[in-house]
Coordinates of C-alpha atoms and ligand atoms in Angstrom, one line a residue:
Chain S
M1 CA 0.0 0.0 0.0
T2 CA 2.6 2.5 1.0
A3 CA 4.7 1.5 -2.0
I4 CA 1.7 2.4 -4.2
T5 CA 1.3 5.8 -2.4
E6 CA 5.0 6.5 -2.7
F7 CA 4.9 5.6 -6.4
S8 CA 1.9 7.8 -7.0
I9 CA 3.6 10.7 -5.2
A10 CA 6.7 10.2 -7.3
V11 CA 4.7 10.2 -10.5
Q12 CA 2.9 13.3 -9.4
K13 CA 6.2 15.1 -8.7
R14 CA 7.7 13.9 -12.0
V15 CA 4.8 14.7 -14.3
G16 CA 3.2 17.6 -12.4
R17 CA -0.2 17.5 -10.7
Q18 CA -1.9 19.8 -13.3
R19 CA -0.8 17.6 -16.2
L20 CA -2.0 14.5 -14.4
L21 CA -5.4 16.0 -13.7
K22 CA -5.7 17.0 -17.3
A23 CA -4.8 13.6 -18.5
F24 CA -7.4 12.1 -16.1
K25 CA -10.0 14.4 -17.6
V26 CA -9.2 13.3 -21.1
L27 CA -9.4 9.7 -20.0
L28 CA -12.8 10.3 -18.4
G29 CA -14.0 12.0 -21.6
S30 CA -13.0 9.1 -23.8
V31 CA -14.7 6.4 -21.8
P32 CA -18.1 6.7 -23.6
F33 CA -16.3 6.7 -26.9
I34 CA -14.4 3.5 -26.0
F35 CA -17.7 1.9 -24.9
L36 CA -19.3 2.8 -28.3
I37 CA -16.4 1.4 -30.2
I38 CA -16.5 -1.9 -28.2
L39 CA -20.3 -2.1 -29.0
W40 CA -19.5 -1.4 -32.6
E41 CA -16.9 -4.2 -32.8
L42 CA -19.3 -6.6 -31.0
N43 CA -21.9 -5.9 -33.7
T44 CA -19.3 -6.8 -36.3
Q45 CA -18.7 -10.1 -34.5
F46 CA -22.3 -11.1 -33.8
V47 CA -24.0 -9.2 -36.7
W48 CA -27.0 -7.8 -34.8
F49 CA -27.4 -5.3 -37.6
D50 CA -26.7 -5.9 -41.2
P51 CA -23.3 -4.5 -42.5
I52 CA -25.3 -2.3 -44.9
E53 CA -27.0 -0.7 -41.8
I54 CA -23.9 -0.6 -39.6
P55 CA -20.7 -1.3 -41.5
P56 CA -17.7 -2.7 -39.6
L57 CA -15.1 -0.2 -38.2
S58 CA -12.5 -1.6 -40.6
D59 CA -14.7 -0.8 -43.6
V60 CA -15.1 2.8 -42.4
W61 CA -11.4 3.1 -42.1
G62 CA -11.0 1.5 -45.5
A63 CA -13.4 4.1 -47.0
I64 CA -10.7 6.7 -46.4
F65 CA -8.3 4.9 -48.7
F66 CA -11.0 4.0 -51.2
L67 CA -12.1 7.6 -51.5
Q68 CA -8.6 8.8 -51.9
S69 CA -7.4 5.9 -54.0
D70 CA -6.9 7.9 -57.2
C71 CA -5.2 10.8 -55.5
P72 CA -1.7 11.3 -56.8
G73 CA -0.3 12.4 -53.4
F74 CA -0.3 14.9 -50.6
V75 CA 0.7 17.9 -52.8
A76 CA -2.0 17.1 -55.3
A77 CA -4.5 16.8 -52.5
M78 CA -3.6 20.3 -51.3
Q79 CA -4.0 21.6 -54.8
Q80 CA -7.5 20.0 -54.9
H81 CA -6.8 17.5 -57.6
N82 CA -9.9 16.1 -59.2
D83 CA -9.3 12.6 -57.9
C84 CA -8.8 13.4 -54.3
N85 CA -12.4 12.8 -53.4
L86 CA -12.3 12.9 -49.6
T87 CA -9.8 15.8 -49.0
N88 CA -11.6 17.9 -51.6
N89 CA -14.9 17.6 -49.8
I90 CA -13.3 18.3 -46.5
M91 CA -11.6 21.4 -47.8
S92 CA -14.6 22.6 -49.6
S93 CA -16.7 22.4 -46.3
L94 CA -13.9 23.9 -44.2
G95 CA -13.2 26.7 -46.7
R96 CA -16.8 27.8 -46.6
V97 CA -16.9 27.7 -42.8
I98 CA -13.7 29.8 -42.6
L99 CA -14.9 32.2 -45.3
A100 CA -18.3 32.7 -43.6
G101 CA -16.6 33.1 -40.3
V102 CA -14.0 35.6 -41.5
V103 CA -16.8 37.7 -43.1
G104 CA -19.7 37.0 -40.8
I105 CA -18.1 37.3 -37.4
P106 CA -16.5 40.8 -37.8
L107 CA -19.6 42.1 -39.5
G108 CA -21.9 40.7 -36.8
I109 CA -19.6 42.2 -34.1
A110 CA -19.5 45.6 -35.8
F111 CA -23.3 45.9 -36.2
G112 CA -23.9 44.3 -32.7
I113 CA -21.7 47.0 -31.1
L114 CA -23.4 49.8 -33.0
A115 CA -26.9 48.5 -32.1
G116 CA -25.9 47.9 -28.5
M117 CA -24.6 51.4 -28.0
N118 CA -27.2 53.3 -30.0
R119 CA -31.0 53.1 -29.3
T120 CA -31.9 54.3 -32.8
I121 CA -29.8 51.7 -34.6
S122 CA -31.0 48.9 -32.4
G123 CA -34.6 50.2 -32.9
Y124 CA -34.0 49.6 -36.6
L125 CA -32.1 46.3 -36.4
E126 CA -33.6 44.5 -33.4
P127 CA -37.0 43.5 -34.9
V128 CA -35.4 42.3 -38.2
G129 CA -32.8 40.5 -36.1
I130 CA -35.5 38.7 -34.1
F131 CA -37.3 37.9 -37.4
M132 CA -34.2 36.5 -39.1
N133 CA -33.1 34.5 -36.0
S134 CA -36.5 32.9 -35.6
V135 CA -36.3 31.4 -39.1
S136 CA -33.7 28.8 -38.7
G137 CA -30.7 28.7 -41.1
I138 CA -32.0 25.6 -42.8
A139 CA -35.4 27.1 -43.7
W140 CA -33.6 29.4 -46.1
I141 CA -32.3 26.6 -48.3
P142 CA -35.1 26.4 -50.8
L143 CA -35.2 30.1 -51.4
A144 CA -31.4 30.2 -51.6
I145 CA -31.5 27.6 -54.3
V146 CA -34.0 29.7 -56.2
W147 CA -31.7 32.7 -55.9
F148 CA -28.3 31.2 -56.3
G149 CA -28.9 27.8 -57.8
V150 CA -27.2 24.6 -56.6
G151 CA -23.6 25.3 -55.7
W152 CA -21.2 27.1 -53.3
E153 CA -23.1 30.4 -53.3
T154 CA -26.1 28.8 -51.8
T155 CA -24.2 27.0 -49.0
L156 CA -22.1 30.1 -48.3
F157 CA -25.3 32.2 -48.1
I158 CA -26.8 29.8 -45.6
M159 CA -23.7 29.9 -43.5
L160 CA -23.4 33.6 -43.5
N161 CA -27.0 34.2 -42.8
T162 CA -26.8 31.9 -39.7
I163 CA -23.5 33.2 -38.4
F164 CA -24.2 36.9 -38.9
W165 CA -27.5 37.1 -36.9
L166 CA -26.2 35.0 -34.1
I167 CA -23.1 37.1 -33.6
F168 CA -25.0 40.3 -34.1
F169 CA -27.6 39.4 -31.4
N170 CA -25.1 38.1 -28.9
T171 CA -22.8 41.1 -29.3
M172 CA -25.7 43.5 -28.9
M173 CA -26.8 41.9 -25.7
G174 CA -23.2 41.8 -24.4
V175 CA -22.7 45.5 -25.1
R176 CA -25.9 46.4 -23.3
A177 CA -24.7 44.5 -20.2
V178 CA -21.5 46.5 -19.9
P179 CA -21.7 48.6 -16.7
K180 CA -22.2 52.2 -17.5
V181 CA -19.6 53.2 -14.9
L182 CA -16.8 51.6 -16.9
V183 CA -17.7 53.7 -19.9
Q184 CA -17.9 56.8 -17.7
G185 CA -14.5 56.0 -16.2
V186 CA -12.8 55.9 -19.6
Q187 CA -14.6 59.1 -20.6
T188 CA -13.3 61.0 -17.6
L189 CA -9.8 59.8 -18.4
G190 CA -10.1 61.6 -21.7
G191 CA -11.3 58.7 -23.8
S192 CA -13.2 59.5 -27.1
Y193 CA -16.2 57.7 -28.5
Y194 CA -14.0 55.4 -30.4
D195 CA -11.9 54.8 -27.3
T196 CA -15.0 53.6 -25.4
I197 CA -15.7 51.1 -28.1
K198 CA -12.2 49.8 -28.3
H199 CA -11.4 49.8 -24.5
V200 CA -14.8 49.1 -23.0
Y201 CA -17.6 47.9 -25.2
L202 CA -15.6 45.4 -27.2
P203 CA -13.8 43.6 -24.4
G204 CA -16.9 44.0 -22.1
A205 CA -19.0 42.2 -24.7
M206 CA -16.4 39.4 -25.1
P207 CA -18.2 36.8 -23.0
S208 CA -21.3 37.2 -25.2
V209 CA -19.3 37.3 -28.4
I210 CA -17.6 34.0 -27.5
T211 CA -21.0 32.5 -26.7
G212 CA -22.2 33.8 -30.1
M213 CA -19.1 32.2 -31.8
R214 CA -19.8 28.9 -30.1
M215 CA -23.4 29.0 -31.2
S216 CA -22.4 30.0 -34.7
L217 CA -20.0 27.1 -35.0
G218 CA -22.6 24.7 -33.9
F219 CA -25.6 26.0 -35.8
G220 CA -23.5 27.1 -38.8
W221 CA -21.8 23.8 -39.2
R222 CA -25.1 22.0 -39.1
A223 CA -26.8 24.4 -41.5
L224 CA -23.8 24.0 -43.9
I225 CA -24.1 20.2 -43.9
A226 CA -27.8 20.4 -44.6
A227 CA -27.3 23.0 -47.3
E228 CA -24.6 20.9 -49.0
M229 CA -27.0 17.9 -48.9
I230 CA -29.8 19.7 -50.6
G231 CA -28.3 22.6 -52.5
G232 CA -24.6 21.9 -52.8
D233 CA -22.3 20.1 -55.3
S234 CA -19.4 19.5 -53.0
G235 CA -18.5 19.2 -49.3
L236 CA -18.9 16.6 -46.6
G237 CA -22.7 17.0 -46.5
F238 CA -22.8 16.4 -50.3
M239 CA -20.6 13.4 -49.9
I240 CA -22.8 11.9 -47.2
F241 CA -25.9 12.4 -49.3
V242 CA -24.4 10.8 -52.5
S243 CA -22.9 7.9 -50.6
A244 CA -26.3 7.2 -48.9
V245 CA -28.1 7.2 -52.2
E246 CA -25.5 4.6 -53.4
F247 CA -25.9 2.6 -50.2
K248 CA -22.2 3.1 -49.3
T249 CA -23.0 3.3 -45.6
E250 CA -19.3 3.1 -44.6
E251 CA -18.7 6.5 -46.4
V252 CA -21.7 7.9 -44.6
F253 CA -20.3 6.9 -41.3
L254 CA -16.9 8.3 -42.2
G255 CA -18.5 11.6 -43.2
V256 CA -20.4 11.9 -40.0
I257 CA -17.4 11.1 -37.9
L258 CA -15.3 13.6 -39.7
I259 CA -17.9 16.3 -39.3
S260 CA -17.9 15.8 -35.5
L261 CA -14.1 15.6 -35.4
I262 CA -13.7 18.9 -37.2
Y263 CA -16.3 20.5 -34.9
L264 CA -14.5 19.2 -31.8
I265 CA -11.1 20.2 -33.0
S266 CA -12.2 23.8 -33.9
D267 CA -13.9 24.2 -30.5
R268 CA -10.9 22.8 -28.5
Y269 CA -8.1 24.6 -30.5
M270 CA -9.8 27.9 -31.4
L271 CA -12.6 28.8 -29.1
V272 CA -11.2 27.4 -25.9
P273 CA -7.8 29.1 -26.2
L274 CA -9.6 32.3 -27.1
E275 CA -11.7 32.0 -24.0
K276 CA -8.6 31.3 -21.8
W277 CA -6.7 34.2 -23.3
T278 CA -9.6 36.7 -22.8
I279 CA -12.5 36.2 -20.5
E280 CA -11.0 33.7 -18.2
R281 CA -7.8 35.7 -17.7
W282 CA -10.0 38.8 -17.0
G283 CA -12.1 36.9 -14.4
L284 CA -15.3 37.5 -16.4
V285 CA -16.4 33.9 -16.2
W286 CA -16.6 31.3 -13.5
K287 CA -13.6 29.1 -14.0
P288 CA -14.0 25.4 -13.3
T289 CA -11.1 23.9 -11.3
Chain C
M1 CA -8.5 81.0 1.1
S2 CA -5.2 81.0 -0.6
G3 CA -4.8 80.3 -4.3
E4 CA -7.3 80.6 -7.1
A5 CA -10.7 78.9 -7.5
K6 CA -10.3 75.7 -9.5
L7 CA -14.0 74.9 -9.5
I8 CA -16.7 77.5 -9.5
I9 CA -20.4 76.6 -9.3
Q10 CA -23.0 79.4 -9.5
D11 CA -26.7 79.1 -8.9
L12 CA -26.8 75.5 -10.1
C13 CA -30.2 73.7 -10.1
H14 CA -31.1 70.4 -11.4
H15 CA -34.3 68.6 -12.2
Y16 CA -34.5 65.0 -13.4
P17 CA -37.3 64.4 -15.9
D18 CA -39.3 61.3 -15.1
E19 CA -40.0 59.4 -18.3
Y20 CA -42.9 57.4 -16.8
T21 CA -44.9 59.9 -14.7
G22 CA -44.0 63.1 -16.5
E23 CA -43.2 64.7 -13.2
S24 CA -39.7 65.8 -12.5
V25 CA -37.4 65.2 -9.5
H26 CA -36.0 68.3 -8.0
A27 CA -32.5 67.2 -7.1
L28 CA -30.4 70.4 -6.6
E29 CA -31.4 74.0 -5.8
G30 CA -29.3 77.1 -6.0
I31 CA -25.8 75.6 -5.3
N32 CA -23.0 78.1 -5.0
L33 CA -19.6 76.6 -4.3
Q34 CA -16.0 77.3 -5.0
V35 CA -13.1 74.9 -4.5
Y36 CA -9.6 76.4 -4.4
E37 CA -6.3 75.1 -5.5
N38 CA -4.9 72.4 -3.2
E39 CA -8.1 72.4 -1.2
F40 CA -9.9 69.3 0.1
V41 CA -13.6 69.9 0.2
A42 CA -15.9 67.2 1.7
I43 CA -19.6 67.1 1.1
V44 CA -21.9 65.3 3.5
G45 CA -25.7 65.1 3.4
P46 CA -28.6 62.7 3.8
S47 CA -29.1 59.9 1.3
G48 CA -30.8 61.1 -1.9
C49 CA -30.1 64.8 -1.4
G50 CA -28.3 65.2 -4.7
K51 CA -24.6 64.7 -3.9
T52 CA -23.9 62.3 -6.8
T53 CA -26.0 64.6 -9.0
L54 CA -23.6 67.5 -8.3
L55 CA -20.6 65.4 -8.8
N56 CA -21.9 64.0 -12.1
I57 CA -22.5 67.5 -13.3
V58 CA -19.0 68.6 -12.5
A59 CA -17.6 65.4 -14.1
G60 CA -19.6 66.3 -17.2
L61 CA -21.5 63.1 -17.2
L62 CA -24.8 64.9 -16.6
P63 CA -25.8 67.9 -18.7
Y64 CA -27.2 70.8 -16.7
R65 CA -29.4 73.7 -17.8
E66 CA -29.8 76.1 -14.8
G67 CA -26.7 77.9 -13.4
R68 CA -23.1 77.6 -14.3
A69 CA -20.2 75.3 -13.5
M70 CA -16.6 76.0 -14.5
V71 CA -13.3 74.3 -14.0
D72 CA -10.1 76.3 -14.4
G73 CA -12.2 79.1 -16.0
N74 CA -13.8 76.8 -18.6
E75 CA -17.5 76.1 -18.7
I76 CA -18.1 72.4 -18.3
H77 CA -19.4 70.5 -21.4
G78 CA -19.0 66.8 -21.2
P79 CA -16.4 64.7 -19.5
G80 CA -12.7 65.5 -19.8
P81 CA -9.3 64.5 -18.4
D82 CA -9.1 67.8 -16.4
R83 CA -11.7 66.3 -14.0
G84 CA -10.8 62.8 -12.7
V85 CA -13.4 60.7 -11.0
V86 CA -13.1 57.9 -8.5
F87 CA -16.5 56.2 -8.5
Q88 CA -18.3 54.5 -5.7
E89 CA -18.4 51.2 -7.6
H90 CA -15.3 49.7 -9.0
A91 CA -14.8 51.4 -12.3
I92 CA -11.4 50.0 -13.2
L93 CA -11.4 47.8 -16.3
P94 CA -11.3 44.0 -15.6
W95 CA -9.4 43.4 -18.8
R96 CA -6.5 45.6 -18.0
S97 CA -3.7 44.7 -15.6
V98 CA -3.1 47.0 -12.6
A99 CA -0.3 48.9 -14.4
R100 CA -2.3 49.3 -17.6
N101 CA -5.3 50.5 -15.6
I102 CA -3.3 53.1 -13.8
G103 CA -1.6 54.2 -17.1
H104 CA -4.8 54.3 -19.0
G105 CA -5.3 58.1 -18.8
L106 CA -1.8 58.7 -20.1
E107 CA -2.3 56.2 -22.9
L108 CA -5.5 57.9 -24.0
Q109 CA -3.7 61.3 -23.9
R110 CA -0.9 59.8 -26.1
V111 CA 1.9 60.4 -23.6
P112 CA 5.1 58.7 -24.7
K113 CA 5.5 55.1 -23.5
E114 CA 8.7 55.7 -21.5
E115 CA 7.2 58.6 -19.5
T116 CA 4.0 56.6 -19.0
R117 CA 6.0 53.7 -17.5
R118 CA 7.9 56.0 -15.2
R119 CA 4.8 57.7 -13.9
V120 CA 2.8 54.6 -13.5
Q121 CA 5.5 53.1 -11.4
E122 CA 5.6 56.2 -9.3
Y123 CA 1.8 56.0 -8.5
I124 CA 2.0 52.2 -8.0
D125 CA 4.6 52.8 -5.3
L126 CA 2.6 55.7 -3.9
V127 CA -0.5 53.6 -3.3
G128 CA 1.5 50.6 -2.1
L129 CA 0.8 48.2 -5.0
S130 CA 4.3 47.3 -5.9
G131 CA 4.6 43.7 -7.0
F132 CA 1.0 43.7 -8.3
E133 CA 1.7 45.5 -11.6
D134 CA 0.7 42.6 -13.8
R135 CA -2.2 41.3 -11.8
Y136 CA -5.8 41.6 -13.1
P137 CA -8.5 43.3 -11.0
H138 CA -10.3 40.1 -10.2
E139 CA -7.2 38.9 -8.3
L140 CA -7.3 41.9 -6.0
S141 CA -9.2 42.7 -2.8
G142 CA -11.8 45.4 -2.7
G143 CA -9.4 47.8 -1.0
M144 CA -6.7 47.2 -3.5
K145 CA -9.1 47.7 -6.4
Q146 CA -10.0 51.1 -4.9
R147 CA -6.3 51.9 -4.6
V148 CA -5.9 51.2 -8.3
A149 CA -8.9 53.5 -9.0
V150 CA -7.3 56.3 -7.0
A151 CA -4.0 55.8 -8.6
R152 CA -5.6 55.7 -12.1
T153 CA -7.2 59.1 -11.5
L154 CA -4.1 60.7 -9.9
C155 CA -1.8 59.4 -12.7
A156 CA -3.9 61.2 -15.4
D157 CA -3.0 64.4 -13.5
P158 CA -6.5 66.1 -13.4
V159 CA -7.0 69.7 -12.3
I160 CA -9.6 68.5 -9.8
M161 CA -10.2 65.1 -8.5
L162 CA -13.8 64.1 -7.8
M163 CA -14.5 61.3 -5.4
D164 CA -18.0 59.8 -4.8
E165 CA -18.0 57.8 -1.6
P166 CA -14.9 55.9 -2.8
F167 CA -14.5 53.9 0.4
A168 CA -18.1 53.1 1.1
A169 CA -17.8 49.5 -0.3
V170 CA -14.9 48.3 1.8
D171 CA -14.8 47.1 5.4
A172 CA -14.3 49.4 8.3
Q173 CA -10.7 48.4 9.0
T174 CA -9.7 48.8 5.4
R175 CA -11.5 52.1 5.2
I176 CA -9.4 53.6 8.0
T177 CA -6.2 52.5 6.3
L178 CA -7.4 54.0 3.0
Q179 CA -8.3 57.2 4.7
D180 CA -4.8 57.5 6.2
E181 CA -3.3 56.7 2.9
L182 CA -5.4 59.3 1.1
N183 CA -4.2 61.9 3.5
R184 CA -0.6 60.9 2.8
I185 CA -1.2 61.0 -0.9
V186 CA -2.9 64.5 -0.7
M187 CA 0.3 65.7 1.2
A188 CA 2.6 64.1 -1.4
T189 CA 0.7 65.3 -4.5
A190 CA -1.0 68.6 -3.5
K191 CA -4.2 67.8 -5.4
T192 CA -7.5 69.7 -5.4
I193 CA -10.3 67.4 -4.3
L194 CA -14.0 67.3 -4.1
F195 CA -15.0 64.4 -1.9
I196 CA -18.5 63.1 -1.3
T197 CA -19.3 60.9 1.7
H198 CA -22.0 59.6 3.9
S199 CA -19.6 59.4 6.9
V200 CA -19.4 62.4 9.1
E201 CA -16.1 61.0 10.6
E202 CA -14.6 60.7 7.2
A203 CA -15.6 64.2 6.2
A204 CA -14.1 65.7 9.4
F205 CA -11.0 63.6 9.1
L206 CA -10.2 64.5 5.5
G207 CA -11.7 67.8 4.7
D208 CA -10.2 71.3 4.9
R209 CA -13.8 72.4 4.5
C210 CA -16.9 70.4 5.0
I211 CA -20.1 71.3 3.2
V212 CA -23.4 70.0 4.7
F213 CA -26.3 69.5 2.3
S214 CA -29.9 69.8 3.2
R215 CA -32.5 67.2 2.2
R216 CA -33.7 67.0 -1.3
P217 CA -33.8 69.4 -3.2
G218 CA -30.2 69.6 -2.2
Q219 CA -29.1 73.0 -0.9
I220 CA -25.9 74.0 0.9
K221 CA -27.0 74.2 4.5
T222 CA -23.7 75.3 6.1
E223 CA -20.0 75.0 5.7
I224 CA -17.5 74.2 8.4
K225 CA -13.8 74.9 8.3
I226 CA -11.6 72.2 9.8
D227 CA -8.4 73.8 10.6
I228 CA -6.1 70.8 11.3
P229 CA -2.7 70.6 9.5
R230 CA -2.5 67.6 7.2
E231 CA 0.5 66.2 9.1
E232 CA -1.5 65.9 12.2
R233 CA -4.3 64.0 10.5
V234 CA -3.6 60.4 11.5
W235 CA -6.3 58.2 12.9
K236 CA -4.4 57.1 15.9
D237 CA -4.1 60.7 17.2
M238 CA -7.5 61.9 16.0
A239 CA -9.7 60.7 18.9
S240 CA -7.8 63.0 21.3
N241 CA -7.8 66.0 18.9
P242 CA -10.4 68.5 20.1
K243 CA -10.5 70.3 16.8
F244 CA -11.5 67.1 15.1
T245 CA -14.0 65.9 17.7
N246 CA -15.6 69.4 17.8
A247 CA -15.9 69.5 14.0
R248 CA -17.2 66.0 13.9
D249 CA -19.9 66.6 16.6
E250 CA -21.0 69.8 14.9
I251 CA -21.3 68.2 11.5
L252 CA -23.1 65.2 13.0
R253 CA -25.6 67.6 14.7
L254 CA -26.3 69.4 11.4
V255 CA -26.8 66.2 9.5
R256 CA -29.1 64.7 12.2
Q257 CA -31.3 67.8 12.0
E258 CA -31.7 67.1 8.3
V259 CA -32.5 63.5 8.7
T260 CA -34.9 63.8 11.7
S261 CA -36.7 67.1 10.8
D262 CA -40.4 66.8 10.0
D263 CA -41.5 65.6 6.6
E264 CA -42.3 69.0 5.1
H265 CA -41.6 68.2 1.5
Ligands
ATP301 N1 -31.2 59.3 -13.4 C1 -32.2 59.8 -12.5 N2 -33.4 60.0 -12.9 C2 -34.3 60.4 -12.0 N3 -34.1 60.7 -10.8 C3 -32.9 60.6 -10.3 C4 -31.8 60.1 -11.1 N4 -30.7 60.0 -10.4 C5 -31.0 60.4 -9.2 N5 -32.3 60.8 -9.1 C6 -33.0 61.3 -7.9 O1 -32.3 62.5 -7.6 C7 -32.2 62.6 -6.2 C8 -30.7 62.8 -5.8 O2 -30.0 61.6 -6.2 P1 -28.4 61.5 -5.9 O3 -28.0 60.2 -6.5 O4 -27.7 62.7 -6.4 O5 -28.4 61.4 -4.3 P2 -27.2 61.2 -3.4 O6 -27.1 62.4 -2.5 O7 -25.9 60.9 -4.1 O8 -27.6 59.9 -2.5 P3 -26.7 58.8 -1.9 O9 -26.1 59.4 -0.7 O10 -27.8 57.8 -1.4 O11 -25.8 58.3 -2.9 C9 -32.7 61.3 -5.6 O12 -34.0 61.5 -5.0 C10 -32.9 60.4 -6.8 O13 -34.0 59.6 -6.6
MG302 MG1 -24.6 59.1 -4.3

């Protein structure tokens, strides 16, 4: 017993308590996934479901190589060579997410700040914002197809429309919640109107802006997949749809897993660090320990 | 009084319009007040008598229509760095470190970086926050936050410093320390200060002059001179200083009159 305790203390000293706790958290989080994978493998063994309904894990893995089989190599994949089926679809979805984010997020923040600070502007924009937000991103797909036809314009429009209104609304609410005394403090230090935006409203609205980004990523990604299925000619959503029609279930599984992975990675490696760097460091949110 | 008047207020009145009932709240009536260079003027008065209203007008945060208000000979229009404010609530920015909060005024006035650094360090030392330069406000105690707020205002070098119950939100023990410190800072920096408080003790301890307000609509009821040299103003000696106890008891009597007099309004 004491040997075990001593060992664990030694390990803690060596690796560091924080790191160990983090590793433990990752381990906890992967338990459900491991459980699912075991079930999945058992299904392959005992064939509770037909392989056409739930294909074996190895087939899903194999689909990666099948889809990329004609791809001449890594460089060609990066250059979106015609035969690099899988990477092309991934990049096409990712590209639109990034483009929509790069355009939609700053635009939403800018209008959100203006509307949050100015009663007249928010008087104009709030009703239309509520109206646009109440119609879910997906509901626009038929109309967007009529306007832009099947293709990347439609999917980009759906993304932008979803992201912009979410960011706009959250930023506006965040700006309104900034204590007036902080603004007055900067004004009495000689700050201009522009200074109050830069030094008070923008950082003060940050918790809401990040919430807006997180919602945008979730809703936007989903809307994009749906748009690609119905009104797109490329992307992971398009791939899933085509594969399902052709009963290539392993490709459908692969697509779904990739979509979730990309979402998970962008949340962990973009939003979480942003959160740590801003609102957690400033003590604006409750920090779990 | 020696020196020139830094703040001049003439026949100032203020009514707040009430959006819902259409009636207006009469907050200030016929205020005449001058604050001279290097003078510490304390204002006491019952709750809701218009003290914050007066301070906000001087700060330029509240527009006024009746009467005049001038700082350094200039009519007050909107907020400006010549009037620094220490607010009752914590008004320092949570997203700026201690040093960057204190240097914010200089940054906004585009003072060169090197000079800003030097002056910020000077005020950090003055308020006793050395070693906390890179901390964020949420890592500080209430008293430390208010020290940052005081240093931030001082560092911008205003003509007059306006303080609205700056120590009301800290515990009694910290308040005494902060009052002693403020005294020391006033001696070191020779600032002109308009200081609002609920506490009669605080007014008598800090003020060269104490203005007693009547109930709403706020009017100046009396003013009391407190002729104690700054060097003698230390809490541990104050209880036995008859000048202090007399001034305190007199102010207390006047404030009590206002609070307990019949409801005639
Ligand atoms: N924005 C406002 N609109 C309408 N009435 C107001 C407004 N601000 C203050 N008042 C009213 O004006 C009067 C004076 O308020 P003020 O805040 O100046 O009082 P105060 O002396 O600072 O009180 P306290 O000591 O409690 O801080 C109060 O009766 C208050 O209700
Ligand atoms: Mg007040």
